[in-house]
XYZ file of C-alpha atoms in Angstrom:
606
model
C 9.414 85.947 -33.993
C 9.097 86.948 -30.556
C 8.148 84.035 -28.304
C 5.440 85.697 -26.950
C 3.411 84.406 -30.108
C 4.286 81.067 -29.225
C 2.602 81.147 -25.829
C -0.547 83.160 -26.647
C -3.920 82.816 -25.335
C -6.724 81.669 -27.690
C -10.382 82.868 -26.657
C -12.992 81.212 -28.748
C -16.604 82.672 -29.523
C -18.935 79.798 -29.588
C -21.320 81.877 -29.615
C -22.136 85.473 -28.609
C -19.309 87.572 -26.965
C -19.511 88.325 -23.550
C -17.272 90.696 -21.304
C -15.837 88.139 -18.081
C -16.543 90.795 -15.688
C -20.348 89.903 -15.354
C -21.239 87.563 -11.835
C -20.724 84.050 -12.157
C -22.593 81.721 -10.133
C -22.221 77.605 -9.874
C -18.355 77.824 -10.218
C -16.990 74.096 -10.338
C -13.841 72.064 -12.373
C -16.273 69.618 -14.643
C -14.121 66.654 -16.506
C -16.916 63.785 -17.272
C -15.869 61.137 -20.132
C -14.926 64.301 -22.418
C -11.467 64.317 -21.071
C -10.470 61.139 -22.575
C -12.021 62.305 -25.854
C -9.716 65.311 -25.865
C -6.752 63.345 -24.983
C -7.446 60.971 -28.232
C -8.070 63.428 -30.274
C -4.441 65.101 -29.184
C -2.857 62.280 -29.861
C -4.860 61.911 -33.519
C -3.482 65.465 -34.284
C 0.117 64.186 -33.140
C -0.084 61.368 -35.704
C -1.318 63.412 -38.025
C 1.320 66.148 -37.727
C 4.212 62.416 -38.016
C 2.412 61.118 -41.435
C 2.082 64.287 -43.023
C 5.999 65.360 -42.672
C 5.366 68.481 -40.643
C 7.995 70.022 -38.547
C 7.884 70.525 -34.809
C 9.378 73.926 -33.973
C 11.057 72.598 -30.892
C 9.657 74.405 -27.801
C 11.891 76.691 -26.233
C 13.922 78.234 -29.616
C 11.953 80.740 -29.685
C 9.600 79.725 -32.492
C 12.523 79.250 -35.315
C 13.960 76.434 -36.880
C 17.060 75.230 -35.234
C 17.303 72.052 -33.355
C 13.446 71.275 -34.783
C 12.683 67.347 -35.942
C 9.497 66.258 -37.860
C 6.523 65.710 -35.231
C 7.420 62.234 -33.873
C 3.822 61.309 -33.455
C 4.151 60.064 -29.920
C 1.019 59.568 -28.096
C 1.015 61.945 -24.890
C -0.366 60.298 -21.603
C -1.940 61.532 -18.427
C 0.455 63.462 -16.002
C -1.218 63.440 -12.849
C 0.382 66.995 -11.706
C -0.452 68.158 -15.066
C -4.344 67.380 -14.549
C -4.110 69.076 -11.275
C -1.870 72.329 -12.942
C -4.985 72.206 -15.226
C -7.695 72.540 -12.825
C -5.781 75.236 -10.962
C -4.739 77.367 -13.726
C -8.303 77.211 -15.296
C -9.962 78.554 -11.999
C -7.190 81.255 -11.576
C -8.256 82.347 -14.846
C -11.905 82.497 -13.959
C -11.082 84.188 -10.964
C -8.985 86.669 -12.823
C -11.978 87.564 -15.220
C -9.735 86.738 -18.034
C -7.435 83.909 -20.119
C -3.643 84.825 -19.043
C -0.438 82.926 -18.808
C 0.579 85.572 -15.920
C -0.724 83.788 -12.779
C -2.395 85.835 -9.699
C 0.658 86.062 -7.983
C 2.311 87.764 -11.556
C 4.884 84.700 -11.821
C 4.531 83.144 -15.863
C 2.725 79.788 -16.273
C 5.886 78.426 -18.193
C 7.505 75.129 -16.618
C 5.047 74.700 -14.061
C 4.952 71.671 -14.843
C 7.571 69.325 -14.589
C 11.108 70.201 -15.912
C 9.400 72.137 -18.374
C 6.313 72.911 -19.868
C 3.731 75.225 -21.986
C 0.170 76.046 -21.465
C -2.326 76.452 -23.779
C -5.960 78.290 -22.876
C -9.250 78.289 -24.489
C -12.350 80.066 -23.914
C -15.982 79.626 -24.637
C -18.828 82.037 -24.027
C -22.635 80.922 -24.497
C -22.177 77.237 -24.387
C -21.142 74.768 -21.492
C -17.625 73.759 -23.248
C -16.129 70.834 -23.653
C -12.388 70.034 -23.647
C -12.895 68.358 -26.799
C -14.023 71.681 -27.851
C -10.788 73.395 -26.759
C -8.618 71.088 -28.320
C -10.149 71.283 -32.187
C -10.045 75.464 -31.237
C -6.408 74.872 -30.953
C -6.167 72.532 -33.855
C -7.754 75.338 -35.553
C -4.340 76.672 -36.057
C -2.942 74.187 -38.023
C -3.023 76.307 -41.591
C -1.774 79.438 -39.672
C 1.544 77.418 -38.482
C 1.886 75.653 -41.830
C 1.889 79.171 -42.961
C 4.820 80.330 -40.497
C 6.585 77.450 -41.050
C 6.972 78.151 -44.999
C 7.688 82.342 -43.440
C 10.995 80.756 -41.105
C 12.245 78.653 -44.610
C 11.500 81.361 -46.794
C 9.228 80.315 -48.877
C 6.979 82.986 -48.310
C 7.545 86.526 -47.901
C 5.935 87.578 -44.634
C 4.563 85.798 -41.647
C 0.962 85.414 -40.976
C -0.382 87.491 -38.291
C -2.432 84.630 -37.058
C -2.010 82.844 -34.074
C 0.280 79.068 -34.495
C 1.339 78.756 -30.976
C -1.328 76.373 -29.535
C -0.782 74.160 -32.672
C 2.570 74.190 -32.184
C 2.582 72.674 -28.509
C 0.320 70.213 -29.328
C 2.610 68.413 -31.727
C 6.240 69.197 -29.665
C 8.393 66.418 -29.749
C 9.541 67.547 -25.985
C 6.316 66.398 -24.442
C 5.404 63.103 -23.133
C 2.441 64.036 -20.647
C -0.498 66.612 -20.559
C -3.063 67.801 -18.514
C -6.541 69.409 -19.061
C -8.778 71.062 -16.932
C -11.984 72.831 -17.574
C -14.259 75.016 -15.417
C -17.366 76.042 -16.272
C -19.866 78.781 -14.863
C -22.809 80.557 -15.043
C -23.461 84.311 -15.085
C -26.593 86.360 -14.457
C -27.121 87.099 -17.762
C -29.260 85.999 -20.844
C -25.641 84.250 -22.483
C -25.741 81.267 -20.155
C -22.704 79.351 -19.673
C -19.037 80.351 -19.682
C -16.387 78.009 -20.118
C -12.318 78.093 -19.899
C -10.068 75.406 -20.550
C -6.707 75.085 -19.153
C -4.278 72.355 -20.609
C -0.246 71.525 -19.622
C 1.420 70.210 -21.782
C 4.813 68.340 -20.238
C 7.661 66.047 -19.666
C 6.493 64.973 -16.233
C 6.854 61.330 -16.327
C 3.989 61.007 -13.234
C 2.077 59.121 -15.518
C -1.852 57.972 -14.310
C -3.416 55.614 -16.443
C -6.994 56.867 -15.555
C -8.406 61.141 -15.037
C -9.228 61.274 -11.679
C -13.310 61.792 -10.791
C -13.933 64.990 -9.385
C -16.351 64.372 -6.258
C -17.282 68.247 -6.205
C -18.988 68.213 -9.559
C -22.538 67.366 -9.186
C -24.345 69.161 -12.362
C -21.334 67.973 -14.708
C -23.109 69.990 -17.828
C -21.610 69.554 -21.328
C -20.629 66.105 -20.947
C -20.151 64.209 -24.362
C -18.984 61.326 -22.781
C -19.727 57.722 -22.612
C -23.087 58.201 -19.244
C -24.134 54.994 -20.146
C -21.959 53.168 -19.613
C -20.302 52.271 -16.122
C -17.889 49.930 -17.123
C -14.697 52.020 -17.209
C -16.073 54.846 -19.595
C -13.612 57.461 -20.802
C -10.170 56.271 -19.629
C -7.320 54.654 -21.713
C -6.590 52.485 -19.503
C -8.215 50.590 -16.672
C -7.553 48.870 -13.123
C -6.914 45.409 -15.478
C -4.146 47.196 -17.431
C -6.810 47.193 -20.095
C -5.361 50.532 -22.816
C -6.041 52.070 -26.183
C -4.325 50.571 -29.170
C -5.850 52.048 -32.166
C -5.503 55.391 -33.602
C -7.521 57.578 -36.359
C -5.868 57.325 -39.345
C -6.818 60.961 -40.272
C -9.068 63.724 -38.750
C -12.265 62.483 -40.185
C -15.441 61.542 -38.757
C -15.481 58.357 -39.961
C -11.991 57.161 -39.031
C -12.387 58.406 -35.515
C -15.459 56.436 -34.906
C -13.917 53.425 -36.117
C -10.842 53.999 -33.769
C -13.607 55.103 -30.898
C -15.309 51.714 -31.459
C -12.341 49.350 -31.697
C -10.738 50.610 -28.599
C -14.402 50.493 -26.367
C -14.513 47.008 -27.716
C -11.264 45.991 -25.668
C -13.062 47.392 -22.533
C -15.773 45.371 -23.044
C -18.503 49.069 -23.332
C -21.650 47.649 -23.630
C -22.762 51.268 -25.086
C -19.974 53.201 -26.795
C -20.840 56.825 -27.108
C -20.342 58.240 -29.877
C -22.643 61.357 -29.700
C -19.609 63.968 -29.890
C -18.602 63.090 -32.924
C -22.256 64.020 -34.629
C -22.407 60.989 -37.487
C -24.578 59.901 -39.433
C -25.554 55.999 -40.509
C -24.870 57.383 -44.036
C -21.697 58.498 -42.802
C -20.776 55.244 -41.497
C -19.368 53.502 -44.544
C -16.940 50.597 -45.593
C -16.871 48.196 -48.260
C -15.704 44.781 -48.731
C -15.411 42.882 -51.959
C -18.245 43.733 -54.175
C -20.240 45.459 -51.350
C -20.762 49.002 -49.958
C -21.885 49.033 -46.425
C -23.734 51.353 -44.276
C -24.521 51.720 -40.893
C -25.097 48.772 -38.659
C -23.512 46.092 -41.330
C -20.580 48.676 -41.710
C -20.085 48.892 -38.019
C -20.143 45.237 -37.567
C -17.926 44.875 -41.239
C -15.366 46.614 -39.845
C -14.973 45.016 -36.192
C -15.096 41.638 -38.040
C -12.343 42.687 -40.423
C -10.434 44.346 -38.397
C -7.261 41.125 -37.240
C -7.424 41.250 -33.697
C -10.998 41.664 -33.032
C -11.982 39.326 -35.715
C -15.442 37.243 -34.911
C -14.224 36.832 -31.507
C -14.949 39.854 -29.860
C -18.585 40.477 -30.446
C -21.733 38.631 -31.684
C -24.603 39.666 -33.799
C -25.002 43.522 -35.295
C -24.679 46.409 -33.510
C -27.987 48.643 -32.465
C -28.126 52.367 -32.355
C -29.390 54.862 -30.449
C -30.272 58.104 -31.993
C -29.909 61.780 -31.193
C -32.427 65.034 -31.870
C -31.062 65.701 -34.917
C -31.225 62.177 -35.912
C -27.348 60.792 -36.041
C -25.699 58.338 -34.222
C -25.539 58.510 -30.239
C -24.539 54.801 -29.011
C -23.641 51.772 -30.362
C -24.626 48.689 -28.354
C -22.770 45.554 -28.596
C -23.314 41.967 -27.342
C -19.958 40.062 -26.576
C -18.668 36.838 -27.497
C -18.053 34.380 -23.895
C -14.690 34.365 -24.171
C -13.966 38.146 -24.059
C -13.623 38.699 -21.066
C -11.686 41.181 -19.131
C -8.932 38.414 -17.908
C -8.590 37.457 -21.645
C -8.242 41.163 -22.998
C -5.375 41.511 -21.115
C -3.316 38.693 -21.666
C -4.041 40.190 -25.674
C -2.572 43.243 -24.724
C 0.525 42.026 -22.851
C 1.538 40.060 -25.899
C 0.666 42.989 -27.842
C 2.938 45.472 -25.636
C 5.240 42.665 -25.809
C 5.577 42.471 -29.297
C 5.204 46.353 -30.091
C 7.637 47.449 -27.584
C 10.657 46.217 -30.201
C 9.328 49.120 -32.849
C 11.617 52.381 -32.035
C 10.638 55.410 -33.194
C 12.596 56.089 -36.670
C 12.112 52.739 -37.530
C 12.208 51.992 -41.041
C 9.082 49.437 -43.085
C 11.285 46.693 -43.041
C 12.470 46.924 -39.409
C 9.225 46.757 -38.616
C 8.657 43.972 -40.795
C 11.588 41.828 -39.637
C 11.280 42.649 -35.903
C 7.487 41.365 -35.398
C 8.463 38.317 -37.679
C 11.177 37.135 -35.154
C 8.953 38.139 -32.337
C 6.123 36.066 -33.338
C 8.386 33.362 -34.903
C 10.302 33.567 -30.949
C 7.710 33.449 -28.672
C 4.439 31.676 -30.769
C 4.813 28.262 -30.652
C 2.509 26.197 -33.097
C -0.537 24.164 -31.260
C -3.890 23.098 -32.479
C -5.207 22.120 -28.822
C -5.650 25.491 -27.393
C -8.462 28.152 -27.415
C -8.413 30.699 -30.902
C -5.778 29.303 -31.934
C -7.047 30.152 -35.668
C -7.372 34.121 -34.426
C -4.492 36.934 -33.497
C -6.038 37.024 -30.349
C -4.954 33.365 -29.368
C -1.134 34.034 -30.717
C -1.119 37.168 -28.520
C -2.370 36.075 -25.540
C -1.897 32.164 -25.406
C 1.594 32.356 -27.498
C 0.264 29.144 -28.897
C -1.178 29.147 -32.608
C -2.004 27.520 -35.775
C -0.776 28.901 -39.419
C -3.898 30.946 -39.277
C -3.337 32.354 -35.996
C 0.214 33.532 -37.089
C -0.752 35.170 -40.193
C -3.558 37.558 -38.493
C -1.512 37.753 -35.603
C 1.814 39.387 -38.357
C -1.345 41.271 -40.528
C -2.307 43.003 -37.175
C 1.084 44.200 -35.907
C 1.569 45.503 -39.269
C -1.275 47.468 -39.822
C -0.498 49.210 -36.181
C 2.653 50.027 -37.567
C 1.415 51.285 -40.738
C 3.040 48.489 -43.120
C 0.358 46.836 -45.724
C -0.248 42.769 -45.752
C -2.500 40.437 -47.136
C -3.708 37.106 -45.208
C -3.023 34.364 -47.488
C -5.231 31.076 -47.639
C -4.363 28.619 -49.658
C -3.437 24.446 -49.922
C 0.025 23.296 -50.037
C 1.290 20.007 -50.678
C 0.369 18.590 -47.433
C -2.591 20.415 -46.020
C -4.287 23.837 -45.766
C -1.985 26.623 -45.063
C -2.130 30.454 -44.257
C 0.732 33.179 -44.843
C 1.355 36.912 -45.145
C 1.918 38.557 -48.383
C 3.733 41.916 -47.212
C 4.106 44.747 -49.221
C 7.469 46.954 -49.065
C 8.232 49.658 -51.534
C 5.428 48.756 -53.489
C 6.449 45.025 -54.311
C 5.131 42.266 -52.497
C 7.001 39.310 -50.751
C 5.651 36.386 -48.884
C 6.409 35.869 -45.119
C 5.298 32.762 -43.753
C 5.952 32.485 -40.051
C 4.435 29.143 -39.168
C 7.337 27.467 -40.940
C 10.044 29.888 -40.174
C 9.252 28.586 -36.642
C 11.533 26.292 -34.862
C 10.908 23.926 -32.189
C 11.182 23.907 -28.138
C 10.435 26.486 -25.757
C 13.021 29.037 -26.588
C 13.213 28.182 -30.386
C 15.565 29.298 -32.941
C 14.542 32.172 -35.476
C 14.515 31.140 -39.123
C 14.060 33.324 -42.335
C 13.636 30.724 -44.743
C 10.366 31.773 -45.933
C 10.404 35.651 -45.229
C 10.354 38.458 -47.626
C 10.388 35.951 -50.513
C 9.866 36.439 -54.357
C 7.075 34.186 -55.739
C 10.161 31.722 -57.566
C 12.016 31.891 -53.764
C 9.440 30.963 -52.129
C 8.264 28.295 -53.643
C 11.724 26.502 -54.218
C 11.028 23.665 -52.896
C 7.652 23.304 -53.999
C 5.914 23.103 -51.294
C 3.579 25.617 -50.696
C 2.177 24.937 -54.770
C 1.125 27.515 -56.785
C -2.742 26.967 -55.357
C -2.822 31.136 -54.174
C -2.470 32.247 -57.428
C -6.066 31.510 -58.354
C -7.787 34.391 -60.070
C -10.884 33.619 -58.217
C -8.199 34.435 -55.028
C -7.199 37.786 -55.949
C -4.310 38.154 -54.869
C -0.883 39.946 -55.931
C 0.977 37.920 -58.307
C 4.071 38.798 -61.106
C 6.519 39.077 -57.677
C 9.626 38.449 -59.365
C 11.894 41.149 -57.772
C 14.163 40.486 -55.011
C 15.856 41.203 -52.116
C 19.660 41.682 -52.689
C 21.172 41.573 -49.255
C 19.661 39.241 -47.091
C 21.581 40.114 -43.867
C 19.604 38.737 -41.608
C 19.487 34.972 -43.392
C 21.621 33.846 -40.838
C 20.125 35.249 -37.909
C 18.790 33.169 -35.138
C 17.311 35.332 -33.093
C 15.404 38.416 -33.053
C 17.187 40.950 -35.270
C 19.049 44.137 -33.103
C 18.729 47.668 -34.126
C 22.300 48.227 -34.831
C 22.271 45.395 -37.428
C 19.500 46.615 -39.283
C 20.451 50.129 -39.267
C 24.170 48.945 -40.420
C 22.071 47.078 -43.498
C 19.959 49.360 -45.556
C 17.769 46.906 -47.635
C 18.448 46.653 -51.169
C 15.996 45.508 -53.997
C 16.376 43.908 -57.027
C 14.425 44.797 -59.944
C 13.354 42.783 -62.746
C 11.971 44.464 -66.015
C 10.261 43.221 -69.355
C 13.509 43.798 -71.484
C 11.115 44.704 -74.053
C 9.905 47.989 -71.937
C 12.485 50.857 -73.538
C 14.364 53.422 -70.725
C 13.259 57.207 -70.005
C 16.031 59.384 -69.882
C 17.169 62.734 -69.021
C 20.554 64.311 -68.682
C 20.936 63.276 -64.910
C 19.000 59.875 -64.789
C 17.322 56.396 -66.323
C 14.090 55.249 -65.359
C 11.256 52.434 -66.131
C 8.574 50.121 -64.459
C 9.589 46.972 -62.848
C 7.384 43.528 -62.969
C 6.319 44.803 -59.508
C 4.355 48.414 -61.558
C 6.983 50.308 -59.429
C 8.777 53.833 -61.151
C 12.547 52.584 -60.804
C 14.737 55.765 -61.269
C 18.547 55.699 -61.188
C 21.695 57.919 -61.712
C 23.846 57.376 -64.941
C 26.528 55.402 -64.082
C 28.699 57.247 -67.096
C 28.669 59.151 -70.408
C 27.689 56.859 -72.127
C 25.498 54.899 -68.985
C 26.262 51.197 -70.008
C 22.787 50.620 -68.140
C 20.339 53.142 -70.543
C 23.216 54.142 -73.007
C 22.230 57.765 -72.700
C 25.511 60.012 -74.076
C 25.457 63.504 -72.843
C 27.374 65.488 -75.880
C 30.317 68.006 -74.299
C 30.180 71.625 -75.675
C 32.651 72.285 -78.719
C 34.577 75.429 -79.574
C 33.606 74.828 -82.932
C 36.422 75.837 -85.798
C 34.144 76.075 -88.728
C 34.911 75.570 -92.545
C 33.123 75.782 -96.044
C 32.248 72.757 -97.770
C 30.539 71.885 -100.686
C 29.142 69.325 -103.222
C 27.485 69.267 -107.004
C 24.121 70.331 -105.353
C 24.670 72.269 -101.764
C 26.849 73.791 -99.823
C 27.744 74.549 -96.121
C 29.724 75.027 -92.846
C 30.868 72.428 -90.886
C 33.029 72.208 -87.705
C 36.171 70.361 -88.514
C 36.436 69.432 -84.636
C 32.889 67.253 -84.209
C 31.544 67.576 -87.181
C 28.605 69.346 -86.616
C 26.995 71.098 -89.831
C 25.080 74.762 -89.930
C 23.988 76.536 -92.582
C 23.160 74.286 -95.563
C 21.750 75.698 -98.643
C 21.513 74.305 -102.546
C 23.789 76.362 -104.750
C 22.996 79.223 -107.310
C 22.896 78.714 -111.406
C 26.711 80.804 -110.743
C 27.866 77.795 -108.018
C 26.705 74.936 -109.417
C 28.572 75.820 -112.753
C 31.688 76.503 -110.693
C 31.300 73.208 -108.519
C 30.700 71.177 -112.153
């Protein structure tokens, strides 16, 4: 594979084809609130690429296999020389009549960015593009480099033809920063608007928190950004250190509105647009308990179930605006008094605080065990402070109740992609709310209000974290209230963990110790529940509804008894009684051949 595929130009037909020779008129770099759009939805296809397993071809090995990692996931952010290499390299484009990584001057367009970098292109003819539009052109690619991918492990016989390359840098592990630029003009003719999109992707660490305005663009056509709203529209982070958190969980429409929404809400939009991503109020769905939502009660369903946000963020339902075609333009919110921009960002230092301890590589339970000690370290329990019942209060006061630590652990977990439950339920004493967290399929309780100690710089505990339902409730305290059907929640928790190396810890856990300690479960069965076997392994269900497979231990296993027979060089003999006769192997035993005599044999055997 020559690496010349893996730098290609893409030109994309929006509509009808037209030759870039014809006069152009109105010439000018447009960004509007698109650009943070496009960088989202980057980093959505980055995620993507991490949860679905798919390999990263690393950049400059010339499109094979060697050195390449699964797609780390990492979001990119905004290099500021990037943004500018965009701009440039988009008009020099324009100004060259065509797409081309061969600048004017004939030098390449590879690391011009930074120690290195590649560039990816995109054209539109007949439309005023968007980079949002460029970006799903080169996410268009995605099957094509799937395809090469299963060529280069030979899977498959020959390589697609197709072009992978723009795919391919969007998801490189080597890049921490990109850039986009788009400019726009308008010929003579009856096509309209023509459009090319530049974008660098790098490892320039000049990181800018915000896309810098562009003072010389006056018509700014094609903008699908956020016009209503001058509070900070568009950027992922703001002058108050205010920054995106959430993430699509998949390419849908659905999940990136919800992501759209719950990120506007922590800059405080008081109209999110949403008109890019063309939904529907059918469209907008989500149900709770017995109920299936749509539009406005799903919207607000999902910002009041969502940990962080909560009730506290916003009051009353959303309203909608609508577009021509009759789906969803803006979402208006009204705000609750105390979310204000001061508050948001004590949230989200607590929150960087607390997420900076996840490494990439990390395994579920590091997760799990390093925002336990975090929270049980720096949350102290108080009832005389403001949300102290809410995440928001543990994150940004470092002060909360049981209820306040148990959305605060449910939030950090579902940004790291670990499943809990929140917990309500009375103990002995008084009211009480835990995490039920779920790890390999089982579920174990972690409650971090009393694994909390005392003082300022308090010691970390694990006396109630990743428990069975017996271990936790040892002592009795917490009762067996939760497990009321009416409460729903997981019960039959009987398996264990083996090797709890971190029961003596007293602060938060290090890497090296976890990664030294590879968690170990153990599984309890109904001993009435028989073993599958086959000739390499044993497996059955454990109390949790887990598949438990394991290697024989021996022939015979003493765990599932299976007994593999060993071949025989058989040594074969005649034998015979008063009705039959036959062969049988005088080594094992084994018999072939049987038959019932003839009138002849049976007289002879008499």
């Amino acid at each position: 594979m020559k690496k010349k595929r893996f730098l290609t130009a893409i030109a994309v037909a929006c509509s009808l084809v037209l030759s870039l020779a014809s006069p152009k008129v109105a010439s000018a770099v447009f960004i509007g609130d698109e650009a943070q759009d496009a960088l989202n939805r980057i980093n959505a296809i980055r995620l993507e690429a991490k949860n679905e397993g798919i390999l990263a071809l690393k950049w400059n090995n010339d499109g094979q296999l060697a050195d390449s990692q699964i797609a780390s996931g990492e979001a990119l952010r905004w290099s500021q020389s990037a943004i500018e290499t965009a701009k440039v390299r988009a008009e020099e484009c324009e100004k060259q009549g065509k797409i081309s990584h061969t600048r004017p001057d004939g030098t390449t367009a590879v690391n011009i960015v930074g120690t290195y970098s590649l560039e990816n292109l995109a054209q539109a003819w007949g439309q005023k593009q968007t980079m949002l539009a460029a970006v799903e052109s080169w996410y268009s690619e995605k099957k094509a480099y799937l395809h090469h991918l299963r060529y280069l492990k030979g899977e498959e016989s020959s390589d697609t033809t197709e072009q992978w390359g723009h795919y391919s840098t969007m998801i490189a592990n080597e890049f921490t920063g990109v850039g986009l630029g788009t400019v726009y003009y308008k010929g003579t003719t009856q096509y309209g608007y023509e459009s090319i999109t530049a974008g660098e992707f790098t490892n320039a660490s000049d990181y800018t928190e915000k896309y810098p305005e562009d003072a010389g663009n006056t018509e700014n056509p094609g903008n699908t950004g956020n016009s209503g709203n001058t509070q900070n529209p568009g950027n992922t982070e703001n002058e108050d250190g205010i920054h995106d958190i959430f993430t699509a969980k998949d390419t849908s429409k659905l999940e990136i509105f919800k992501a759209r929404i719950l990120n506007r809400l922590l800059y405080q939009d008081k109209t999110i647009d949403v008109s890019d991503i063309d939904i529907s109020e059918k469209e907008i769905v989500y149900t709770t308990g017995k109920y299936n939502l749509t539009g406005r009660s799903a919207v607000r369903q999902i910002v009041r179930d969502n940990p962080l946000h909560s009730t506290i963020s916003t009051v009353d339902f959303p309203e909608f605006t609508y577009k021509a075609n009759g789906n969803v333009e803006t979402v208006k919110f009204t705000y609750h008094p105390v979310w204000t921009k001061a508050f948001v960002k004590q949230v989200l230092a607590g929150y960087d605080d607390a997420m900076s301890l996840i490494k990439e590589g990390d395994s579920d339970f590091a997760k799990i065990l390093k925002l336990h000690d975090w929270i049980v370290k720096n949350v102290s329990y108080g009832m005389k402070v403001n949300n102290a019942d809410f995440a928001v209060g543990a994150l940004a006061n470092k002060r909360a109740v049981c209820a306040g630590y148990a959305q605060c652990y449910q939030f950090l977990l579902s940004q790291t992609g670990v499943d809990s439950i929140y917990i309500a339920a009375n103990t002995k004493k008084e009211a009480h709310a835990w995490n039920l967290v779920k790890y390999e399929g089982h579920w174990f309780h972690v409650d971090c209000t009393w694994d909390r100690g005392v003082g300022t710089n308090p010691t970390v505990k694990h006396n109630y974290f990743m428990k069975s339902d017996d271990e936790f409730n040892e002592d009795g305290a917490h009762t067996e209230d939760w497990k009321a059907p009416e409460k729903n929640y997981p019960q039959g928790n009987d398996c264990t963990i083996i090797n709890k190396f971190y029961a003596g810890n007293t602060d938060i856990a290090q890497d090296e110790q976890i990664q030294e300690n590879p968690i170990k479960i153990k599984h309890e069965y109904d001993t009435s529940q028989p073993y599958h076997t086959s000739k390499t392994e044993h497996w059955r269900v454990c109390k949790a509804g887990v598949e438990i497979r394991e290697p024989h231990d021996g022939n015979p296993c003493s765990i599932c008894h299976y007994e593999q027979k060993t071949e025989c060089d058989h040594k074969w003999s005649v034998k015979k009684d008063a009705q039959k006769h036959w062969e049988e192997c005088e080594v094992c035993h084994e018999k072939r051949n049987e038959e019932s005599h003839s009138w002849a044999q049976k007289k002879e055997a008499q």
